[in-house]
Amino acid sequence: MTDRIPPFPPPRYRRITGPSTPSTSATTIHPEQAGRTELPPRNSGRQQRRIPSLDVIRGVAIIGTLASNIWLFVSFTGDRVIDIWWQGLLDWIPNGKFLGLLTIMFGIGLEIQRQSAKRRGRRWPGTYPIRAGLLFLDGALNYILVVQFDVLRAYAIVGFIVAFILLLPEKRQWIFIGLALTTHLTILTVDVFAPGSTQLPGIVLPGEFPVYEGRPNYWQTVHENFLTVFAAITPGGDVGTIITLGLAVFTLGAMLYRNGLFEARGARLRKWLMVIGFGVGLPWDIFTFVTGDTSGFGRYVAAPIVAFGVLGLMASFYQRHRIGFVGRRLSAIGQMALTCYVLQNILGRVAQSLIGNSPLSGMVDPVIGTVAMFTVITLLLVLFAELWMRKFRKGPLEYVWDISFRLITRSKG
């Protein structure tokens, strides 16, 4: 992507009395917006306009991760009306695909920040390590206070490393991707033949684990989560596996954005993403579902390949179509992705606690109840994001994150 796009020529009816000089406050428009009827950009020439389709895709990734994680909040124990096979199918459809899509979007966001720093004449990675540290803190708090799983810590570690990798020539970035994928596939392969052999002991903070009878209360869970917050950050663990995958996917996402994925010139790139994603990744992923494969290749290899296909499909769609009614709702979620990611976990835990301790738990089929829970939480996210973004430019956690960053760096923006 070019760093600077020359302004459009003046309208023909305008009389030019002298040589035209680009104004420093002229509006900058992305190439991918050419020929499309979008609202006029509000940003100044020194800023890069937000790409609407990016927010939509990020919103899809957030809702998709909820669809994958909702089964962790199952609290219905009623008689089965729906065959358990449907639960397996509903679990497989989003499994790994939207985690992969969210990981790609974080890589794209990293490249956008790098390009922004370059346009402003700032050194890269500059203060990005502080941003990565704040993201890790967000993830740690989500793990400790909300729910015992989290991808933000993995993204923070991966982002910190890839921020420096983006300084390398693109050929060396490809070498890095190859090494990361080799490591990732090796760990998964070894684990197939020797289950658990790749998972190293994690770090457990010193302290006594709470002793309880029956279901632990909230503060007992928080105590236990605090002691184990670093335990899964190890090769072979869930967070460790996301890190080895993320090192390759982050860098690939940055490359895709840099090479015009969301521009008119990226048509061939989008086509190849769909061919590989749906022609290679999807059949492989279907095979893992049909055979009941639990090796991790489905979730952490095949599904991320499908995610690239989904990315190519959505990027291609929004090259030819405007952001419609549904897209605007998803875009609001995408603009406050951090808030919505944490909020959906909070709502899941609250629903799990309320339903699990009520007579409703034993009255509803687990599949029907869980799908209903997902639907309600999704609608609440859409409503909250829509109302919030009508009044504010960022989500509440994004504001807290931004203020914290400015205080630490003593920066005005």
C-alpha positions as a Markdown table, in Angstrom:
| # | Residue | x | y | z |
|---|---|---|---|---|
| 1 | Met | 0.0 | 0.0 | 0.0 |
| 2 | Thr | 1.3 | 3.4 | -0.9 |
| 3 | Asp | 2.1 | 5.7 | 2.0 |
| 4 | Arg | 0.5 | 8.7 | 0.4 |
| 5 | Ile | -2.3 | 8.9 | -2.1 |
| 6 | Pro | -2.5 | 12.0 | -4.2 |
| 7 | Pro | -5.7 | 14.0 | -4.0 |
| 8 | Phe | -8.4 | 13.6 | -6.6 |
| 9 | Pro | -8.4 | 16.1 | -9.4 |
| 10 | Pro | -10.7 | 19.1 | -8.9 |
| 11 | Pro | -14.2 | 19.0 | -10.4 |
| 12 | Arg | -14.4 | 20.2 | -14.0 |
| 13 | Tyr | -16.7 | 23.0 | -13.2 |
| 14 | Arg | -14.2 | 24.5 | -10.8 |
| 15 | Arg | -12.1 | 27.3 | -12.3 |
| 16 | Ile | -8.4 | 26.9 | -11.6 |
| 17 | Thr | -6.5 | 30.2 | -11.6 |
| 18 | Gly | -3.1 | 28.8 | -10.9 |
| 19 | Pro | -1.1 | 25.6 | -10.4 |
| 20 | Ser | -2.8 | 23.3 | -7.9 |
| 21 | Thr | -0.9 | 22.4 | -4.7 |
| 22 | Pro | -1.9 | 19.6 | -2.5 |
| 23 | Ser | -3.2 | 20.9 | 0.8 |
| 24 | Thr | -1.9 | 19.5 | 4.0 |
| 25 | Ser | -5.5 | 19.2 | 5.2 |
| 26 | Ala | -6.8 | 17.5 | 2.1 |
| 27 | Thr | -9.0 | 14.5 | 2.6 |
| 28 | Thr | -7.2 | 11.1 | 2.1 |
| 29 | Ile | -9.2 | 8.3 | 0.6 |
| 30 | His | -8.2 | 4.7 | 0.6 |
| 31 | Pro | -7.9 | 3.0 | -2.8 |
| 32 | Glu | -10.5 | 0.4 | -1.9 |
| 33 | Gln | -13.1 | 3.1 | -1.5 |
| 34 | Ala | -12.7 | 4.3 | -5.1 |
| 35 | Gly | -15.9 | 3.8 | -7.1 |
| 36 | Arg | -18.0 | 3.1 | -4.0 |
| 37 | Thr | -20.7 | 5.3 | -2.4 |
| 38 | Glu | -19.5 | 5.7 | 1.1 |
| 39 | Leu | -19.9 | 8.6 | 3.5 |
| 40 | Pro | -17.1 | 11.2 | 3.1 |
| 41 | Pro | -14.2 | 10.7 | 5.4 |
| 42 | Arg | -13.8 | 12.9 | 8.4 |
| 43 | Asn | -10.1 | 12.5 | 9.1 |
| 44 | Ser | -7.4 | 14.9 | 8.1 |
| 45 | Gly | -4.8 | 14.1 | 5.5 |
| 46 | Arg | -2.2 | 12.9 | 8.1 |
| 47 | Gln | -4.6 | 10.2 | 9.2 |
| 48 | Gln | -5.6 | 7.0 | 7.4 |
| 49 | Arg | -9.3 | 6.5 | 7.1 |
| 50 | Arg | -10.9 | 3.6 | 8.9 |
| 51 | Ile | -11.8 | 0.8 | 6.6 |
| 52 | Pro | -15.5 | -0.1 | 7.3 |
| 53 | Ser | -15.2 | -3.7 | 6.1 |
| 54 | Leu | -12.4 | -4.3 | 8.6 |
| 55 | Asp | -14.7 | -3.5 | 11.5 |
| 56 | Val | -17.4 | -5.7 | 10.1 |
| 57 | Ile | -15.0 | -8.7 | 9.8 |
| 58 | Arg | -13.7 | -8.0 | 13.3 |
| 59 | Gly | -17.3 | -8.0 | 14.6 |
| 60 | Val | -18.0 | -11.4 | 12.9 |
| 61 | Ala | -14.8 | -12.8 | 14.6 |
| 62 | Ile | -16.0 | -11.6 | 18.0 |
| 63 | Ile | -19.5 | -13.1 | 17.6 |
| 64 | Gly | -17.9 | -16.3 | 16.2 |
| 65 | Thr | -15.6 | -16.7 | 19.2 |
| 66 | Leu | -18.7 | -16.5 | 21.4 |
| 67 | Ala | -20.3 | -19.2 | 19.3 |
| 68 | Ser | -17.3 | -21.4 | 19.9 |
| 69 | Asn | -16.9 | -20.5 | 23.6 |
| 70 | Ile | -20.6 | -20.7 | 24.5 |
| 71 | Trp | -20.3 | -24.4 | 25.2 |
| 72 | Leu | -18.0 | -23.6 | 28.2 |
| 73 | Phe | -21.0 | -21.9 | 29.8 |
| 74 | Val | -23.4 | -24.8 | 29.5 |
| 75 | Ser | -25.7 | -24.9 | 32.5 |
| 76 | Phe | -28.7 | -26.7 | 31.3 |
| 77 | Thr | -29.3 | -30.3 | 32.5 |
| 78 | Gly | -32.8 | -31.1 | 31.2 |
| 79 | Asp | -33.9 | -34.1 | 29.3 |
| 80 | Arg | -32.5 | -34.2 | 25.8 |
| 81 | Val | -34.9 | -33.4 | 23.0 |
| 82 | Ile | -32.2 | -32.7 | 20.4 |
| 83 | Asp | -29.8 | -35.5 | 19.5 |
| 84 | Ile | -26.3 | -34.9 | 20.9 |
| 85 | Trp | -24.9 | -35.2 | 17.4 |
| 86 | Trp | -26.3 | -31.7 | 16.8 |
| 87 | Gln | -24.3 | -30.3 | 19.7 |
| 88 | Gly | -21.1 | -31.8 | 18.1 |
| 89 | Leu | -22.0 | -30.1 | 14.8 |
| 90 | Leu | -22.8 | -26.7 | 16.3 |
| 91 | Asp | -19.6 | -26.9 | 18.3 |
| 92 | Trp | -17.6 | -27.8 | 15.2 |
| 93 | Ile | -18.9 | -25.1 | 12.9 |
| 94 | Pro | -17.2 | -22.2 | 14.7 |
| 95 | Asn | -14.5 | -24.2 | 16.3 |
| 96 | Gly | -11.1 | -22.7 | 15.5 |
| 97 | Lys | -12.4 | -20.8 | 12.5 |
| 98 | Phe | -13.3 | -17.5 | 14.2 |
| 99 | Leu | -10.3 | -17.8 | 16.6 |
| 100 | Gly | -8.2 | -18.0 | 13.4 |
| 101 | Leu | -10.1 | -15.0 | 11.9 |
| 102 | Leu | -9.7 | -13.0 | 15.1 |
| 103 | Thr | -6.0 | -13.8 | 15.1 |
| 104 | Ile | -5.6 | -12.6 | 11.5 |
| 105 | Met | -7.4 | -9.4 | 12.3 |
| 106 | Phe | -5.0 | -8.7 | 15.1 |
| 107 | Gly | -2.1 | -9.1 | 12.7 |
| 108 | Ile | -3.8 | -6.7 | 10.3 |
| 109 | Gly | -4.3 | -4.2 | 13.1 |
| 110 | Leu | -0.6 | -4.5 | 13.9 |
| 111 | Glu | 0.3 | -3.6 | 10.3 |
| 112 | Ile | -2.1 | -0.7 | 10.4 |
| 113 | Gln | -0.4 | 0.7 | 13.5 |
| 114 | Arg | 3.0 | 0.2 | 11.8 |
| 115 | Gln | 1.9 | 2.1 | 8.7 |
| 116 | Ser | 0.4 | 4.9 | 10.9 |
| 117 | Ala | 3.7 | 5.3 | 12.8 |
| 118 | Lys | 5.5 | 5.5 | 9.5 |
| 119 | Arg | 3.2 | 8.2 | 8.1 |
| 120 | Arg | 3.7 | 10.2 | 11.2 |
| 121 | Gly | 7.4 | 9.9 | 11.1 |
| 122 | Arg | 7.6 | 7.9 | 14.3 |
| 123 | Arg | 10.0 | 5.0 | 14.9 |
| 124 | Trp | 8.6 | 1.5 | 15.0 |
| 125 | Pro | 7.9 | -0.4 | 17.1 |
| 126 | Gly | 8.3 | 2.7 | 19.4 |
| 127 | Thr | 5.8 | 2.5 | 22.2 |
| 128 | Tyr | 4.0 | -0.6 | 20.9 |
| 129 | Pro | 5.6 | -2.8 | 23.5 |
| 130 | Ile | 3.7 | -0.8 | 26.1 |
| 131 | Arg | 0.5 | -1.4 | 24.1 |
| 132 | Ala | 1.3 | -5.2 | 24.2 |
| 133 | Gly | 1.9 | -5.0 | 27.9 |
| 134 | Leu | -1.5 | -3.4 | 28.5 |
| 135 | Leu | -3.2 | -6.0 | 26.3 |
| 136 | Phe | -1.5 | -8.7 | 28.4 |
| 137 | Leu | -2.8 | -7.1 | 31.5 |
| 138 | Asp | -6.3 | -7.0 | 30.0 |
| 139 | Gly | -6.1 | -10.7 | 29.3 |
| 140 | Ala | -4.8 | -11.5 | 32.7 |
| 141 | Leu | -7.6 | -9.6 | 34.4 |
| 142 | Asn | -10.1 | -11.4 | 32.1 |
| 143 | Tyr | -8.7 | -14.7 | 33.1 |
| 144 | Ile | -8.6 | -14.0 | 36.8 |
| 145 | Leu | -11.9 | -12.1 | 37.3 |
| 146 | Val | -14.1 | -13.4 | 34.5 |
| 147 | Val | -13.4 | -16.8 | 33.0 |
| 148 | Gln | -10.5 | -19.3 | 33.0 |
| 149 | Phe | -9.6 | -19.0 | 29.4 |
| 150 | Asp | -8.3 | -16.1 | 27.4 |
| 151 | Val | -6.6 | -15.3 | 24.0 |
| 152 | Leu | -5.5 | -11.7 | 24.8 |
| 153 | Arg | -2.4 | -12.8 | 26.7 |
| 154 | Ala | -1.3 | -14.9 | 23.7 |
| 155 | Tyr | -2.0 | -12.0 | 21.3 |
| 156 | Ala | 0.0 | -9.7 | 23.5 |
| 157 | Ile | 3.1 | -12.0 | 23.4 |
| 158 | Val | 2.7 | -12.6 | 19.7 |
| 159 | Gly | 2.2 | -9.0 | 18.9 |
| 160 | Phe | 5.3 | -8.0 | 20.8 |
| 161 | Ile | 7.4 | -10.4 | 18.8 |
| 162 | Val | 5.9 | -9.8 | 15.4 |
| 163 | Ala | 6.2 | -6.0 | 15.9 |
| 164 | Phe | 9.9 | -6.4 | 15.5 |
| 165 | Ile | 9.6 | -9.1 | 12.8 |
| 166 | Leu | 7.8 | -6.4 | 10.7 |
| 167 | Leu | 11.1 | -4.5 | 10.6 |
| 168 | Leu | 12.6 | -7.2 | 8.4 |
| 169 | Pro | 12.5 | -7.4 | 4.6 |
| 170 | Glu | 9.5 | -9.4 | 3.4 |
| 171 | Lys | 11.6 | -12.3 | 2.3 |
| 172 | Arg | 12.9 | -12.7 | 5.8 |
| 173 | Gln | 9.4 | -12.4 | 7.1 |
| 174 | Trp | 8.5 | -15.5 | 5.0 |
| 175 | Ile | 11.4 | -17.3 | 6.6 |
| 176 | Phe | 10.0 | -16.4 | 10.0 |
| 177 | Ile | 6.6 | -17.7 | 9.0 |
| 178 | Gly | 8.1 | -21.0 | 7.8 |
| 179 | Leu | 9.9 | -21.4 | 11.1 |
| 180 | Ala | 6.8 | -20.6 | 13.1 |
| 181 | Leu | 4.7 | -23.0 | 11.1 |
| 182 | Thr | 7.3 | -25.8 | 11.4 |
| 183 | Thr | 7.4 | -25.4 | 15.1 |
| 184 | His | 3.6 | -25.3 | 15.4 |
| 185 | Leu | 3.1 | -28.4 | 13.2 |
| 186 | Thr | 6.0 | -30.3 | 15.0 |
| 187 | Ile | 4.5 | -29.8 | 18.4 |
| 188 | Leu | 1.0 | -30.9 | 17.2 |
| 189 | Thr | 2.5 | -34.0 | 15.4 |
| 190 | Val | 4.6 | -35.1 | 18.4 |
| 191 | Asp | 1.6 | -34.7 | 20.6 |
| 192 | Val | -0.3 | -37.2 | 18.4 |
| 193 | Phe | 2.2 | -40.0 | 19.0 |
| 194 | Ala | 3.1 | -39.0 | 22.5 |
| 195 | Pro | 0.1 | -37.2 | 24.1 |
| 196 | Gly | 1.0 | -34.7 | 26.7 |
| 197 | Ser | 4.8 | -35.0 | 26.0 |
| 198 | Thr | 5.0 | -31.5 | 24.5 |
| 199 | Gln | 3.2 | -29.7 | 27.4 |
| 200 | Leu | 5.8 | -28.4 | 29.7 |
| 201 | Pro | 5.0 | -27.5 | 33.3 |
| 202 | Gly | 3.5 | -24.0 | 33.6 |
| 203 | Ile | 4.3 | -21.4 | 36.1 |
| 204 | Val | 2.1 | -21.5 | 39.2 |
| 205 | Leu | 2.3 | -18.6 | 41.6 |
| 206 | Pro | 3.1 | -19.5 | 45.2 |
| 207 | Gly | 0.1 | -19.8 | 47.5 |
| 208 | Glu | -2.4 | -22.3 | 48.8 |
| 209 | Phe | -5.3 | -23.4 | 46.6 |
| 210 | Pro | -8.7 | -22.9 | 48.2 |
| 211 | Val | -10.3 | -26.0 | 49.7 |
| 212 | Tyr | -14.1 | -26.2 | 49.1 |
| 213 | Glu | -16.9 | -28.7 | 49.0 |
| 214 | Gly | -19.2 | -28.8 | 46.0 |
| 215 | Arg | -19.1 | -25.9 | 43.6 |
| 216 | Pro | -16.6 | -23.1 | 44.5 |
| 217 | Asn | -17.9 | -19.6 | 45.1 |
| 218 | Tyr | -16.8 | -16.7 | 42.9 |
| 219 | Trp | -13.9 | -15.5 | 45.2 |
| 220 | Gln | -12.5 | -19.0 | 45.5 |
| 221 | Thr | -12.5 | -19.2 | 41.7 |
| 222 | Val | -10.7 | -15.8 | 41.5 |
| 223 | His | -8.1 | -17.0 | 44.0 |
| 224 | Glu | -7.4 | -20.2 | 42.0 |
| 225 | Asn | -7.3 | -18.3 | 38.7 |
| 226 | Phe | -4.8 | -15.8 | 40.2 |
| 227 | Leu | -2.4 | -18.6 | 41.1 |
| 228 | Thr | -2.7 | -20.3 | 37.7 |
| 229 | Val | -2.8 | -17.2 | 35.4 |
| 230 | Phe | 0.6 | -18.1 | 33.9 |
| 231 | Ala | 0.1 | -21.9 | 34.0 |
| 232 | Ala | -1.1 | -22.3 | 30.4 |
| 233 | Ile | 1.5 | -20.1 | 28.8 |
| 234 | Thr | 3.8 | -23.0 | 27.9 |
| 235 | Pro | 4.5 | -25.1 | 24.8 |
| 236 | Gly | 1.8 | -27.6 | 24.4 |
| 237 | Gly | -0.8 | -25.7 | 26.4 |
| 238 | Asp | -3.7 | -24.0 | 24.9 |
| 239 | Val | -2.2 | -20.5 | 25.1 |
| 240 | Gly | 1.2 | -21.8 | 24.0 |
| 241 | Thr | -0.4 | -23.4 | 20.9 |
| 242 | Ile | -2.2 | -20.2 | 20.1 |
| 243 | Ile | 1.2 | -18.4 | 20.3 |
| 244 | Thr | 3.0 | -20.7 | 17.9 |
| 245 | Leu | 0.1 | -20.5 | 15.5 |
| 246 | Gly | -0.3 | -16.7 | 16.0 |
| 247 | Leu | 3.4 | -16.0 | 15.2 |
| 248 | Ala | 2.7 | -17.2 | 11.6 |
| 249 | Val | -0.9 | -15.9 | 11.3 |
| 250 | Phe | -0.1 | -12.4 | 12.7 |
| 251 | Thr | 2.7 | -12.0 | 10.1 |
| 252 | Leu | 0.6 | -13.4 | 7.3 |
| 253 | Gly | -2.3 | -11.0 | 8.2 |
| 254 | Ala | 0.1 | -8.0 | 8.2 |
| 255 | Met | 1.4 | -9.1 | 4.7 |
| 256 | Leu | -2.1 | -9.5 | 3.3 |
| 257 | Tyr | -3.0 | -6.0 | 4.4 |
| 258 | Arg | 0.3 | -4.6 | 3.1 |
| 259 | Asn | -0.2 | -6.2 | -0.3 |
| 260 | Gly | -3.7 | -4.7 | -0.9 |
| 261 | Leu | -6.2 | -7.2 | 0.4 |
| 262 | Phe | -8.8 | -4.5 | 0.9 |
| 263 | Glu | -7.9 | -2.6 | -2.2 |
| 264 | Ala | -8.9 | -3.0 | -5.9 |
| 265 | Arg | -5.5 | -4.4 | -6.7 |
| 266 | Gly | -6.0 | -7.3 | -4.3 |
| 267 | Ala | -8.6 | -9.1 | -6.3 |
| 268 | Arg | -6.3 | -12.0 | -7.2 |
| 269 | Leu | -5.1 | -12.2 | -3.6 |
| 270 | Arg | -8.7 | -12.5 | -2.3 |
| 271 | Lys | -9.4 | -15.1 | -4.9 |
| 272 | Trp | -6.5 | -17.3 | -3.8 |
| 273 | Leu | -7.5 | -16.9 | -0.2 |
| 274 | Met | -10.9 | -18.3 | -1.0 |
| 275 | Val | -9.4 | -21.1 | -3.2 |
| 276 | Ile | -7.0 | -22.3 | -0.4 |
| 277 | Gly | -9.4 | -21.7 | 2.4 |
| 278 | Phe | -12.4 | -23.4 | 1.0 |
| 279 | Gly | -10.6 | -25.8 | -1.4 |
| 280 | Val | -8.0 | -27.1 | 1.1 |
| 281 | Gly | -8.9 | -26.0 | 4.6 |
| 282 | Leu | -12.6 | -26.8 | 4.5 |
| 283 | Pro | -12.4 | -30.4 | 3.2 |
| 284 | Trp | -9.7 | -31.1 | 5.8 |
| 285 | Asp | -11.8 | -29.6 | 8.6 |
| 286 | Ile | -14.8 | -31.6 | 7.5 |
| 287 | Phe | -12.7 | -34.7 | 7.6 |
| 288 | Thr | -11.6 | -34.1 | 11.2 |
| 289 | Phe | -15.2 | -33.7 | 12.2 |
| 290 | Val | -16.5 | -36.8 | 10.4 |
| 291 | Thr | -13.6 | -38.9 | 11.8 |
| 292 | Gly | -13.9 | -37.4 | 15.3 |
| 293 | Asp | -10.2 | -36.4 | 15.2 |
| 294 | Thr | -9.1 | -34.8 | 18.4 |
| 295 | Ser | -5.4 | -34.3 | 17.6 |
| 296 | Gly | -5.6 | -30.5 | 17.4 |
| 297 | Phe | -5.0 | -30.4 | 13.6 |
| 298 | Gly | -8.6 | -29.5 | 13.0 |
| 299 | Arg | -8.8 | -26.6 | 15.4 |
| 300 | Tyr | -5.2 | -25.3 | 15.0 |
| 301 | Val | -4.4 | -26.0 | 11.4 |
| 302 | Ala | -7.4 | -26.8 | 9.1 |
| 303 | Ala | -9.8 | -24.3 | 10.8 |
| 304 | Pro | -7.3 | -21.3 | 10.5 |
| 305 | Ile | -6.9 | -22.1 | 6.8 |
| 306 | Val | -10.7 | -21.9 | 6.5 |
| 307 | Ala | -10.5 | -18.5 | 8.3 |
| 308 | Phe | -8.3 | -17.1 | 5.5 |
| 309 | Gly | -11.0 | -18.2 | 3.1 |
| 310 | Val | -13.7 | -16.4 | 5.1 |
| 311 | Leu | -11.5 | -13.3 | 5.2 |
| 312 | Gly | -11.1 | -13.4 | 1.4 |
| 313 | Leu | -14.8 | -13.9 | 0.9 |
| 314 | Met | -15.8 | -11.0 | 3.1 |
| 315 | Ala | -13.2 | -8.7 | 1.7 |
| 316 | Ser | -14.3 | -9.5 | -1.8 |
| 317 | Phe | -18.0 | -9.0 | -0.9 |
| 318 | Tyr | -17.4 | -5.6 | 0.5 |
| 319 | Gln | -15.5 | -4.5 | -2.5 |
| 320 | Arg | -18.8 | -4.7 | -4.4 |
| 321 | His | -21.3 | -3.9 | -1.7 |
| 322 | Arg | -21.9 | -1.2 | 0.8 |
| 323 | Ile | -22.1 | -1.8 | 4.5 |
| 324 | Gly | -25.7 | -2.7 | 5.0 |
| 325 | Phe | -28.0 | -3.0 | 8.1 |
| 326 | Val | -26.4 | -6.1 | 9.5 |
| 327 | Gly | -22.9 | -4.9 | 8.6 |
| 328 | Arg | -23.4 | -1.7 | 10.5 |
| 329 | Arg | -24.4 | -3.7 | 13.6 |
| 330 | Leu | -21.4 | -5.9 | 13.3 |
| 331 | Ser | -19.2 | -2.9 | 12.6 |
| 332 | Ala | -20.2 | -1.4 | 16.0 |
| 333 | Ile | -19.0 | -4.6 | 17.7 |
| 334 | Gly | -15.8 | -4.6 | 15.7 |
| 335 | Gln | -15.0 | -1.0 | 16.7 |
| 336 | Met | -15.2 | -1.9 | 20.4 |
| 337 | Ala | -13.9 | -5.5 | 20.0 |
| 338 | Leu | -12.0 | -5.5 | 23.3 |
| 339 | Thr | -15.0 | -4.4 | 25.2 |
| 340 | Cys | -17.3 | -6.9 | 23.5 |
| 341 | Tyr | -14.9 | -9.8 | 23.9 |
| 342 | Val | -14.7 | -9.3 | 27.6 |
| 343 | Leu | -18.4 | -8.4 | 27.9 |
| 344 | Gln | -19.5 | -11.6 | 26.2 |
| 345 | Asn | -17.5 | -13.6 | 28.7 |
| 346 | Ile | -19.0 | -11.7 | 31.6 |
| 347 | Leu | -22.5 | -12.3 | 30.3 |
| 348 | Gly | -21.7 | -15.9 | 29.8 |
| 349 | Arg | -20.6 | -16.3 | 33.4 |
| 350 | Val | -23.5 | -14.4 | 34.8 |
| 351 | Ala | -26.0 | -16.5 | 32.7 |
| 352 | Gln | -24.2 | -19.7 | 33.8 |
| 353 | Ser | -24.5 | -18.7 | 37.4 |
| 354 | Leu | -28.1 | -17.5 | 37.3 |
| 355 | Ile | -29.4 | -20.5 | 35.2 |
| 356 | Gly | -27.3 | -23.1 | 37.0 |
| 357 | Asn | -28.8 | -22.0 | 40.4 |
| 358 | Ser | -32.4 | -21.9 | 39.2 |
| 359 | Pro | -35.1 | -24.5 | 38.4 |
| 360 | Leu | -34.8 | -23.6 | 34.7 |
| 361 | Ser | -31.5 | -25.5 | 34.5 |
| 362 | Gly | -33.2 | -28.9 | 34.7 |
| 363 | Met | -36.1 | -28.0 | 32.5 |
| 364 | Val | -34.4 | -27.3 | 29.2 |
| 365 | Asp | -32.5 | -29.4 | 26.7 |
| 366 | Pro | -28.8 | -28.6 | 26.9 |
| 367 | Val | -28.5 | -27.9 | 23.2 |
| 368 | Ile | -31.7 | -25.7 | 23.0 |
| 369 | Gly | -30.8 | -23.9 | 26.2 |
| 370 | Thr | -27.2 | -23.1 | 25.1 |
| 371 | Val | -28.3 | -21.9 | 21.6 |
| 372 | Ala | -30.8 | -19.7 | 23.3 |
| 373 | Met | -28.1 | -18.4 | 25.6 |
| 374 | Phe | -25.9 | -17.6 | 22.7 |
| 375 | Thr | -28.7 | -15.8 | 20.9 |
| 376 | Val | -29.6 | -13.6 | 23.9 |
| 377 | Ile | -26.0 | -12.7 | 24.6 |
| 378 | Thr | -25.4 | -11.8 | 20.9 |
| 379 | Leu | -28.5 | -9.6 | 20.9 |
| 380 | Leu | -27.3 | -7.8 | 24.1 |
| 381 | Leu | -23.9 | -7.2 | 22.5 |
| 382 | Val | -25.4 | -5.8 | 19.3 |
| 383 | Leu | -27.8 | -3.5 | 21.3 |
| 384 | Phe | -25.1 | -2.3 | 23.7 |
| 385 | Ala | -22.5 | -1.7 | 20.9 |
| 386 | Glu | -25.1 | 0.1 | 18.8 |
| 387 | Leu | -26.2 | 2.4 | 21.6 |
| 388 | Trp | -22.7 | 3.1 | 22.9 |
| 389 | Met | -21.2 | 3.9 | 19.5 |
| 390 | Arg | -24.0 | 6.4 | 18.8 |
| 391 | Lys | -22.5 | 8.6 | 21.6 |
| 392 | Phe | -18.8 | 7.7 | 21.7 |
| 393 | Arg | -16.0 | 7.0 | 19.3 |
| 394 | Lys | -14.6 | 4.0 | 21.3 |
| 395 | Gly | -15.8 | 1.3 | 23.6 |
| 396 | Pro | -15.5 | 1.7 | 27.4 |
| 397 | Leu | -12.5 | -0.6 | 27.8 |
| 398 | Glu | -10.9 | 1.0 | 24.8 |
| 399 | Tyr | -11.2 | 4.3 | 26.5 |
| 400 | Val | -9.6 | 2.9 | 29.7 |
| 401 | Trp | -6.9 | 1.3 | 27.6 |
| 402 | Asp | -6.2 | 4.5 | 25.7 |
| 403 | Ile | -6.1 | 6.6 | 28.9 |
| 404 | Ser | -3.7 | 4.2 | 30.6 |
| 405 | Phe | -1.4 | 4.2 | 27.5 |
| 406 | Arg | -1.3 | 8.0 | 27.5 |
| 407 | Leu | -0.5 | 8.2 | 31.2 |
| 408 | Ile | 2.3 | 5.7 | 30.9 |
| 409 | Thr | 3.8 | 7.3 | 27.7 |
| 410 | Arg | 2.8 | 10.9 | 28.7 |
| 411 | Ser | 1.4 | 11.2 | 25.2 |
| 412 | Lys | -1.4 | 13.3 | 23.9 |
| 413 | Gly | -2.5 | 10.9 | 21.3 |
